[in-house]
mmCIF file of C-alpha atoms and ligand atoms in Angstrom:
data_model
loop_
_atom_site.group_PDB
_atom_site.id
_atom_site.type_symbol
_atom_site.label_atom_id
_atom_site.label_comp_id
_atom_site.label_asym_id
_atom_site.label_seq_id
_atom_site.Cartn_x
_atom_site.Cartn_y
_atom_site.Cartn_z
ATOM 1 C CA MET A 97 -47.300 61.389 46.984
ATOM 2 C CA TYR A 98 -44.641 59.653 44.954
ATOM 3 C CA ALA A 99 -42.291 62.511 44.125
ATOM 4 C CA ASN A 100 -40.953 61.173 40.832
ATOM 5 C CA ALA A 101 -44.330 60.039 39.502
ATOM 6 C CA ALA A 102 -45.787 63.477 40.230
ATOM 7 C CA THR A 103 -42.885 65.561 38.919
ATOM 8 C CA GLY A 104 -41.658 63.316 36.124
ATOM 9 C CA ALA A 105 -38.130 63.566 37.549
ATOM 10 C CA PRO A 106 -35.917 60.571 36.768
ATOM 11 C CA VAL A 107 -35.788 57.873 39.461
ATOM 12 C CA THR A 108 -32.320 57.579 41.038
ATOM 13 C CA VAL A 109 -30.645 54.989 43.261
ATOM 14 C CA PRO A 110 -30.844 57.334 46.317
ATOM 15 C CA ASP A 111 -34.591 57.781 45.591
ATOM 16 C CA LEU A 112 -35.082 54.010 46.011
ATOM 17 C CA HIS A 113 -33.370 54.049 49.418
ATOM 18 C CA GLU A 114 -35.565 57.005 50.420
ATOM 19 C CA ARG A 115 -38.623 54.963 49.401
ATOM 20 C CA LYS A 116 -37.709 52.242 51.881
ATOM 21 C CA ARG A 117 -37.258 54.839 54.660
ATOM 22 C CA ARG A 118 -40.693 56.303 53.892
ATOM 23 C CA ALA A 119 -42.354 52.875 53.449
ATOM 24 C CA GLU A 120 -43.397 53.751 49.870
ATOM 25 C CA LYS A 121 -43.493 50.688 47.622
ATOM 26 C CA ILE A 122 -41.106 50.395 44.669
ATOM 27 C CA VAL A 123 -42.871 49.232 41.485
ATOM 28 C CA SER A 124 -40.988 47.264 38.851
ATOM 29 C CA ILE A 125 -41.734 45.244 35.712
ATOM 30 C CA THR A 126 -39.552 43.659 33.087
ATOM 31 C CA SER A 127 -39.355 44.974 29.538
ATOM 32 C CA TYR A 128 -37.397 43.891 26.479
ATOM 33 C CA ASP A 129 -38.365 46.571 23.931
ATOM 34 C CA ALA A 130 -38.993 50.307 23.538
ATOM 35 C CA SER A 131 -42.800 50.116 23.175
ATOM 36 C CA ILE A 132 -43.502 48.269 26.426
ATOM 37 C CA ALA A 133 -40.834 50.391 28.147
ATOM 38 C CA ALA A 134 -42.661 53.569 27.086
ATOM 39 C CA ARG A 135 -45.995 52.224 28.377
ATOM 40 C CA ALA A 136 -44.386 51.206 31.708
ATOM 41 C CA ASP A 137 -42.828 54.646 32.086
ATOM 42 C CA GLU A 138 -46.182 56.277 31.298
ATOM 43 C CA ALA A 139 -47.963 54.051 33.848
ATOM 44 C CA GLY A 140 -45.619 55.245 36.622
ATOM 45 C CA VAL A 141 -43.380 52.203 37.053
ATOM 46 C CA ASP A 142 -40.244 53.142 39.050
ATOM 47 C CA LEU A 143 -37.782 50.546 37.825
ATOM 48 C CA VAL A 144 -37.694 48.693 34.504
ATOM 49 C CA LEU A 145 -35.692 45.478 34.456
ATOM 50 C CA VAL A 146 -34.339 43.984 31.260
ATOM 51 C CA GLY A 147 -34.488 40.471 32.658
ATOM 52 C CA ASP A 148 -32.606 37.475 31.315
ATOM 53 C CA SER A 149 -36.123 35.954 31.456
ATOM 54 C CA LEU A 150 -36.051 37.191 27.848
ATOM 55 C CA GLY A 151 -34.389 33.854 27.067
ATOM 56 C CA MET A 152 -37.696 32.189 27.962
ATOM 57 C CA VAL A 153 -40.423 34.725 27.139
ATOM 58 C CA VAL A 154 -38.850 36.356 24.044
ATOM 59 C CA GLN A 155 -36.495 33.692 22.667
ATOM 60 C CA GLY A 156 -38.582 30.640 23.678
ATOM 61 C CA HIS A 157 -35.879 28.685 25.498
ATOM 62 C CA THR A 158 -36.768 26.518 28.525
ATOM 63 C CA SER A 159 -34.247 28.292 30.774
ATOM 64 C CA THR A 160 -32.361 31.598 30.986
ATOM 65 C CA LEU A 161 -28.956 29.951 30.451
ATOM 66 C CA PRO A 162 -28.644 30.539 26.652
ATOM 67 C CA VAL A 163 -28.919 34.341 27.007
ATOM 68 C CA THR A 164 -25.775 36.154 25.845
ATOM 69 C CA VAL A 165 -24.295 39.502 26.853
ATOM 70 C CA ASP A 166 -24.852 40.669 23.240
ATOM 71 C CA ALA A 167 -28.582 39.893 23.552
ATOM 72 C CA MET A 168 -28.779 41.714 26.892
ATOM 73 C CA VAL A 169 -26.970 44.776 25.492
ATOM 74 C CA TYR A 170 -29.275 44.822 22.437
ATOM 75 C CA HIS A 171 -32.516 44.604 24.465
ATOM 76 C CA THR A 172 -31.246 47.046 27.115
ATOM 77 C CA ALA A 173 -30.517 49.643 24.400
ATOM 78 C CA CYS A 174 -34.024 49.057 22.925
ATOM 79 C CA VAL A 175 -35.654 49.593 26.346
ATOM 80 C CA ALA A 176 -33.512 52.677 27.076
ATOM 81 C CA ARG A 177 -34.966 54.443 24.015
ATOM 82 C CA GLY A 178 -38.493 54.004 25.438
ATOM 83 C CA LEU A 179 -37.775 55.381 28.926
ATOM 84 C CA ARG A 180 -37.918 58.939 30.233
ATOM 85 C CA ARG A 181 -38.202 58.546 33.979
ATOM 86 C CA ALA A 182 -37.907 54.935 35.229
ATOM 87 C CA LEU A 183 -34.559 53.531 36.434
ATOM 88 C CA LEU A 184 -33.113 51.052 33.926
ATOM 89 C CA VAL A 185 -31.653 47.837 35.367
ATOM 90 C CA ALA A 186 -30.103 45.052 33.242
ATOM 91 C CA ASP A 187 -29.579 41.417 34.248
ATOM 92 C CA MET A 188 -26.078 40.010 33.919
ATOM 93 C CA PRO A 189 -26.635 36.684 32.108
ATOM 94 C CA PHE A 190 -25.272 33.244 32.983
ATOM 95 C CA MET A 191 -21.441 33.164 33.242
ATOM 96 C CA SER A 192 -21.079 36.876 32.409
ATOM 97 C CA PHE A 193 -19.945 37.716 35.973
ATOM 98 C CA ARG A 194 -17.923 34.578 36.746
ATOM 99 C CA ASP A 195 -14.950 36.632 37.996
ATOM 100 C CA PRO A 196 -14.531 40.342 38.796
ATOM 101 C CA ALA A 197 -12.643 41.223 35.577
ATOM 102 C CA THR A 198 -15.268 39.560 33.340
ATOM 103 C CA ALA A 199 -18.075 41.189 35.328
ATOM 104 C CA LEU A 200 -16.509 44.664 34.952
ATOM 105 C CA THR A 201 -16.123 44.220 31.168
ATOM 106 C CA ASN A 202 -19.727 43.047 30.726
ATOM 107 C CA ALA A 203 -21.274 45.576 33.150
ATOM 108 C CA ALA A 204 -19.440 48.320 31.241
ATOM 109 C CA ARG A 205 -21.151 47.168 28.015
ATOM 110 C CA LEU A 206 -24.612 47.040 29.632
ATOM 111 C CA MET A 207 -24.120 50.592 30.941
ATOM 112 C CA ALA A 208 -22.170 52.268 28.107
ATOM 113 C CA GLU A 209 -23.818 50.574 25.089
ATOM 114 C CA GLY A 210 -27.133 49.602 26.700
ATOM 115 C CA GLY A 211 -27.713 52.638 28.905
ATOM 116 C CA ALA A 212 -28.392 50.669 32.110
ATOM 117 C CA ALA A 213 -28.106 52.586 35.400
ATOM 118 C CA MET A 214 -27.665 49.402 37.453
ATOM 119 C CA VAL A 215 -26.883 45.733 36.850
ATOM 120 C CA LYS A 216 -28.446 42.722 38.581
ATOM 121 C CA LEU A 217 -26.698 39.439 39.315
ATOM 122 C CA GLU A 218 -27.814 36.192 40.939
ATOM 123 C CA GLY A 219 -26.220 34.597 43.978
ATOM 124 C CA ALA A 220 -24.088 35.228 47.091
ATOM 125 C CA GLY A 221 -20.853 33.540 48.260
ATOM 126 C CA TRP A 222 -18.183 34.229 45.621
ATOM 127 C CA VAL A 223 -20.585 36.719 43.983
ATOM 128 C CA CYS A 224 -19.894 39.100 46.926
ATOM 129 C CA GLU A 225 -16.374 39.684 45.630
ATOM 130 C CA VAL A 226 -17.855 40.542 42.208
ATOM 131 C CA ILE A 227 -20.379 42.943 43.784
ATOM 132 C CA ASP A 228 -17.530 44.648 45.664
ATOM 133 C CA ALA A 229 -15.475 45.068 42.463
ATOM 134 C CA LEU A 230 -18.466 46.522 40.564
ATOM 135 C CA LYS A 231 -19.220 48.959 43.400
ATOM 136 C CA ARG A 232 -15.588 50.099 43.584
ATOM 137 C CA HIS A 233 -15.910 50.971 39.878
ATOM 138 C CA GLU A 234 -19.146 52.952 40.416
ATOM 139 C CA VAL A 235 -21.538 50.317 39.070
ATOM 140 C CA PRO A 236 -24.771 50.234 41.121
ATOM 141 C CA VAL A 237 -25.726 46.615 41.846
ATOM 142 C CA CYS A 238 -28.961 44.731 42.468
ATOM 143 C CA ALA A 239 -28.416 41.315 44.082
ATOM 144 C CA HIS A 240 -30.865 38.411 43.502
ATOM 145 C CA LEU A 241 -31.447 35.559 45.998
ATOM 146 C CA GLY A 242 -33.952 32.752 46.646
ATOM 147 C CA LEU A 243 -34.979 31.074 43.390
ATOM 148 C CA THR A 244 -32.088 32.051 41.112
ATOM 149 C CA PRO A 245 -33.117 30.729 37.664
ATOM 150 C CA GLN A 246 -29.477 30.507 36.468
ATOM 151 C CA SER A 247 -29.089 27.756 39.151
ATOM 152 C CA VAL A 248 -31.958 25.663 37.722
ATOM 153 C CA HIS A 249 -29.783 22.593 37.081
ATOM 154 C CA ARG A 250 -28.487 22.564 40.674
ATOM 155 C CA LEU A 251 -31.911 23.335 42.158
ATOM 156 C CA GLY A 252 -33.669 20.717 40.025
ATOM 157 C CA GLY A 253 -36.475 23.036 38.877
ATOM 158 C CA TYR A 254 -38.190 26.361 39.545
ATOM 159 C CA ARG A 255 -39.133 25.740 43.179
ATOM 160 C CA VAL A 256 -39.734 27.820 46.282
ATOM 161 C CA GLN A 257 -36.500 28.326 48.261
ATOM 162 C CA GLY A 258 -35.901 28.760 52.014
ATOM 163 C CA ARG A 259 -38.717 26.572 53.332
ATOM 164 C CA ALA A 260 -36.488 24.422 55.595
ATOM 165 C CA SER A 261 -35.124 26.347 58.569
ATOM 166 C CA ALA A 262 -31.460 25.708 57.650
ATOM 167 C CA ASP A 263 -32.122 27.099 54.146
ATOM 168 C CA ALA A 264 -33.914 30.092 55.641
ATOM 169 C CA GLN A 265 -30.945 30.840 57.928
ATOM 170 C CA ARG A 266 -28.541 30.594 54.966
ATOM 171 C CA LEU A 267 -30.712 32.938 52.927
ATOM 172 C CA LYS A 268 -30.698 35.518 55.735
ATOM 173 C CA ALA A 269 -26.911 35.300 56.007
ATOM 174 C CA ASP A 270 -26.586 35.628 52.194
ATOM 175 C CA ALA A 271 -28.843 38.705 52.211
ATOM 176 C CA LYS A 272 -26.640 40.394 54.828
ATOM 177 C CA ALA A 273 -23.518 39.371 52.892
ATOM 178 C CA VAL A 274 -24.643 40.918 49.564
ATOM 179 C CA GLN A 275 -25.657 44.091 51.417
ATOM 180 C CA ASP A 276 -22.245 44.244 53.117
ATOM 181 C CA ALA A 277 -20.551 43.636 49.753
ATOM 182 C CA GLY A 278 -22.232 46.802 48.451
ATOM 183 C CA ALA A 279 -25.515 45.778 46.804
ATOM 184 C CA ASP A 280 -27.954 48.709 46.497
ATOM 185 C CA LEU A 281 -31.067 46.546 46.053
ATOM 186 C CA LEU A 282 -32.031 42.894 46.559
ATOM 187 C CA VAL A 283 -34.505 40.848 44.509
ATOM 188 C CA LEU A 284 -36.040 37.986 46.523
ATOM 189 C CA GLU A 285 -37.636 35.387 44.240
ATOM 190 C CA CYS A 286 -39.978 32.596 45.371
ATOM 191 C CA VAL A 287 -39.344 32.552 49.117
ATOM 192 C CA PRO A 288 -41.913 32.209 51.929
ATOM 193 C CA ALA A 289 -43.564 35.558 52.741
ATOM 194 C CA THR A 290 -42.577 35.378 56.418
ATOM 195 C CA LEU A 291 -38.890 34.890 55.552
ATOM 196 C CA ALA A 292 -38.944 37.752 53.012
ATOM 197 C CA ALA A 293 -40.566 39.979 55.655
ATOM 198 C CA GLU A 294 -37.806 39.203 58.161
ATOM 199 C CA ILE A 295 -35.046 39.846 55.605
ATOM 200 C CA THR A 296 -36.725 43.122 54.547
ATOM 201 C CA GLN A 297 -36.805 44.270 58.173
ATOM 202 C CA GLU A 298 -33.187 43.285 58.828
ATOM 203 C CA LEU A 299 -31.703 44.988 55.744
ATOM 204 C CA ARG A 300 -30.859 48.661 55.133
ATOM 205 C CA ILE A 301 -31.292 48.237 51.363
ATOM 206 C CA PRO A 302 -34.707 47.809 49.702
ATOM 207 C CA THR A 303 -35.973 44.324 48.822
ATOM 208 C CA ILE A 304 -37.960 43.742 45.612
ATOM 209 C CA GLY A 305 -40.095 40.611 45.768
ATOM 210 C CA ILE A 306 -41.409 38.229 43.115
ATOM 211 C CA GLY A 307 -43.330 35.425 44.793
ATOM 212 C CA ALA A 308 -41.984 36.710 48.128
ATOM 213 C CA GLY A 309 -45.081 38.226 49.746
ATOM 214 C CA ALA A 310 -46.335 41.773 50.319
ATOM 215 C CA ALA A 311 -43.854 42.853 53.005
ATOM 216 C CA CYS A 312 -40.993 43.451 50.551
ATOM 217 C CA ASP A 313 -40.112 47.092 49.853
ATOM 218 C CA GLY A 314 -41.171 46.636 46.228
ATOM 219 C CA GLN A 315 -42.465 44.129 43.689
ATOM 220 C CA VAL A 316 -41.417 42.971 40.233
ATOM 221 C CA LEU A 317 -43.244 40.854 37.633
ATOM 222 C CA VAL A 318 -42.412 39.645 34.145
ATOM 223 C CA VAL A 319 -44.534 41.967 31.991
ATOM 224 C CA TYR A 320 -46.062 39.144 29.907
ATOM 225 C CA ASP A 321 -47.296 37.504 33.125
ATOM 226 C CA LEU A 322 -49.159 40.655 34.171
ATOM 227 C CA LEU A 323 -50.615 40.976 30.646
ATOM 228 C CA GLY A 324 -51.709 37.319 30.632
ATOM 229 C CA ILE A 325 -49.639 36.488 27.530
ATOM 230 C CA THR A 326 -47.327 33.807 28.970
ATOM 231 C CA PRO A 327 -48.361 30.370 27.655
ATOM 232 C CA GLY A 328 -48.854 27.314 29.872
ATOM 233 C CA LYS A 329 -49.272 27.006 33.610
ATOM 234 C CA ARG A 330 -48.664 30.314 35.328
ATOM 235 C CA PRO A 331 -46.678 30.526 38.578
ATOM 236 C CA ARG A 332 -48.748 31.242 41.706
ATOM 237 C CA PHE A 333 -47.224 34.699 42.185
ATOM 238 C CA THR A 334 -48.463 36.104 38.845
ATOM 239 C CA LYS A 335 -51.720 37.907 38.082
ATOM 240 C CA ASP A 336 -53.295 38.894 34.758
ATOM 241 C CA PHE A 337 -54.025 42.630 35.207
ATOM 242 C CA LEU A 338 -55.174 43.005 31.583
ATOM 243 C CA ALA A 339 -58.194 40.753 32.277
ATOM 244 C CA SER A 340 -59.937 43.529 34.269
ATOM 245 C CA THR A 341 -58.697 46.560 32.284
ATOM 246 C CA GLN A 342 -59.072 48.022 28.778
ATOM 247 C CA SER A 343 -55.497 48.562 27.615
ATOM 248 C CA VAL A 344 -51.863 47.665 28.211
ATOM 249 C CA VAL A 345 -51.179 51.025 29.896
ATOM 250 C CA ASP A 346 -54.262 50.568 32.109
ATOM 251 C CA ALA A 347 -53.134 47.048 33.071
ATOM 252 C CA ILE A 348 -49.640 48.247 34.020
ATOM 253 C CA ALA A 349 -51.190 51.211 35.873
ATOM 254 C CA ALA A 350 -53.541 48.808 37.737
ATOM 255 C CA TYR A 351 -50.536 46.699 38.768
ATOM 256 C CA THR A 352 -48.666 49.858 39.861
ATOM 257 C CA HIS A 353 -51.645 50.975 41.950
ATOM 258 C CA ALA A 354 -52.131 47.503 43.452
ATOM 259 C CA VAL A 355 -48.467 47.336 44.528
ATOM 260 C CA ARG A 356 -48.481 50.885 45.983
ATOM 261 C CA SER A 357 -51.700 50.223 47.931
ATOM 262 C CA GLY A 358 -50.497 46.840 49.211
ATOM 263 C CA GLU A 359 -53.343 44.936 47.475
ATOM 264 C CA PHE A 360 -50.846 42.984 45.364
ATOM 265 C CA PRO A 361 -49.511 40.463 46.129
ATOM 266 C CA ALA A 362 -52.357 38.901 48.138
ATOM 267 C CA ALA A 363 -52.006 35.677 50.139
ATOM 268 C CA GLU A 364 -53.063 33.672 47.052
ATOM 269 C CA HIS A 365 -49.950 34.983 45.211
ATOM 270 C CA SER A 366 -47.549 34.177 48.064
ATOM 271 C CA TYR A 367 -45.907 31.094 49.574
HETATM 272 N N1 MHF B 125 -42.858 34.182 32.359
HETATM 273 C C1 MHF B 125 -41.905 34.082 33.290
HETATM 274 N N2 MHF B 125 -42.166 34.545 34.527
HETATM 275 C C2 MHF B 125 -41.238 34.455 35.511
HETATM 276 O O1 MHF B 125 -41.509 34.933 36.642
HETATM 277 C C3 MHF B 125 -39.980 33.838 35.214
HETATM 278 C C4 MHF B 125 -39.753 33.400 33.896
HETATM 279 N N3 MHF B 125 -40.728 33.503 32.963
HETATM 280 N N4 MHF B 125 -38.568 32.847 33.533
HETATM 281 C C5 MHF B 125 -37.450 32.941 34.449
HETATM 282 C C6 MHF B 125 -37.900 32.710 35.820
HETATM 283 C C7 MHF B 125 -38.443 31.325 36.073
HETATM 284 N N5 MHF B 125 -39.453 31.591 37.092
HETATM 285 C C8 MHF B 125 -40.332 30.664 37.630
HETATM 286 C C9 MHF B 125 -40.905 29.695 36.849
HETATM 287 C C10 MHF B 125 -41.801 28.786 37.389
HETATM 288 C C11 MHF B 125 -42.140 28.881 38.734
HETATM 289 C C12 MHF B 125 -43.142 27.890 39.309
HETATM 290 O O2 MHF B 125 -43.790 27.194 38.583
HETATM 291 N N6 MHF B 125 -43.297 27.825 40.622
HETATM 292 C C13 MHF B 125 -44.217 26.943 41.329
HETATM 293 C C14 MHF B 125 -43.672 26.718 42.727
HETATM 294 C C15 MHF B 125 -43.670 25.277 43.095
HETATM 295 C C16 MHF B 125 -43.244 25.114 44.547
HETATM 296 O O3 MHF B 125 -44.140 25.173 45.397
HETATM 297 O O4 MHF B 125 -42.037 24.966 44.831
HETATM 298 C C17 MHF B 125 -45.606 27.575 41.445
HETATM 299 O O5 MHF B 125 -46.586 26.858 41.321
HETATM 300 O O6 MHF B 125 -45.703 28.816 41.659
HETATM 301 C C18 MHF B 125 -41.571 29.853 39.519
HETATM 302 C C19 MHF B 125 -40.667 30.761 38.961
HETATM 303 C C20 MHF B 125 -39.479 32.999 37.409
HETATM 304 N N7 MHF B 125 -39.007 33.619 36.206
HETATM 305 C C1 KIV B 126 -38.090 38.133 37.267
HETATM 306 C C2 KIV B 126 -36.886 38.979 37.416
HETATM 307 C C3 KIV B 126 -36.533 39.215 38.838
HETATM 308 C C4 KIV B 126 -35.707 38.490 36.600
HETATM 309 O O1 KIV B 126 -34.633 38.243 37.078
HETATM 310 C C5 KIV B 126 -35.900 38.326 35.147
HETATM 311 O O2 KIV B 126 -36.929 38.748 34.595
HETATM 312 O O3 KIV B 126 -34.980 37.788 34.527
HETATM 313 MG MG1 MG B 127 -33.300 37.353 35.690
#
């Protein structure tokens, strides 16, 4: 049984590492407000992410780049008031972690004003030095590799990453590098399922997939995607869980169950 879901005890960073050891899936969704956060907590979600996707799904921009630290702090504080048990993770927005000193200042705001227990940041390379600085100052870190939406102008669109073998090798090396730099968790976004499976097996730290297949140690979805609210063409990796349930809590609970049982994501949601 999932200890924290059964006991109501708060989810901690060591709990997530224990989950990987026991092969128990980690369930995560995004939230941007107290009401959805409360429903996610009630449905048994382990980790709630205040994603910079809020720039697109809340603010209506076409990318995540316009999101400010002030906006992230505001939404993180809103979500914190809705949570009792789930671990609260906040995205560091574009340019907010461009050097270690800036990253420390902004992570401090997300934690002290927003109530986040962990921050997430996209990339490897020079980002490893930032991860190391955050960890030395007791900030738990989630790394994020594969499709990193803050890189949309370099990537040329929201496309699957790591399909060519050279790209796959670089992604594996980056995953090891962020782990060695001190990351506690790794989000893998839009990468082939076989590559995500190999990275998950090679790493000590848990991987959380979005469009990265079922072998990851956990899954995350943008909450409006799993409630079928997002307008326009939906990415392959999403599923509307509200379509077959009666309420928002039931839909989030159905997603939670489907991740824990390994039913979601299926092959049709993977690359
Ligand atoms: N509503 C929402 N859901 C998300 O998952 C999400 C956001 N917004 N905004 C920030 C980023 C952008 N994301 C995206 C957006 C589009 C695709 C997409 O259309 N992917 C194609 C892949 C095409 C290919 O094969 O390369 C797909 O059809 O799934 C993927 C991730 C993920 N994130
Ligand atoms: C989709 C997740 C991983 C994210 O980074 C976001 O919501 O911003
Ligand atoms: Mg994000």
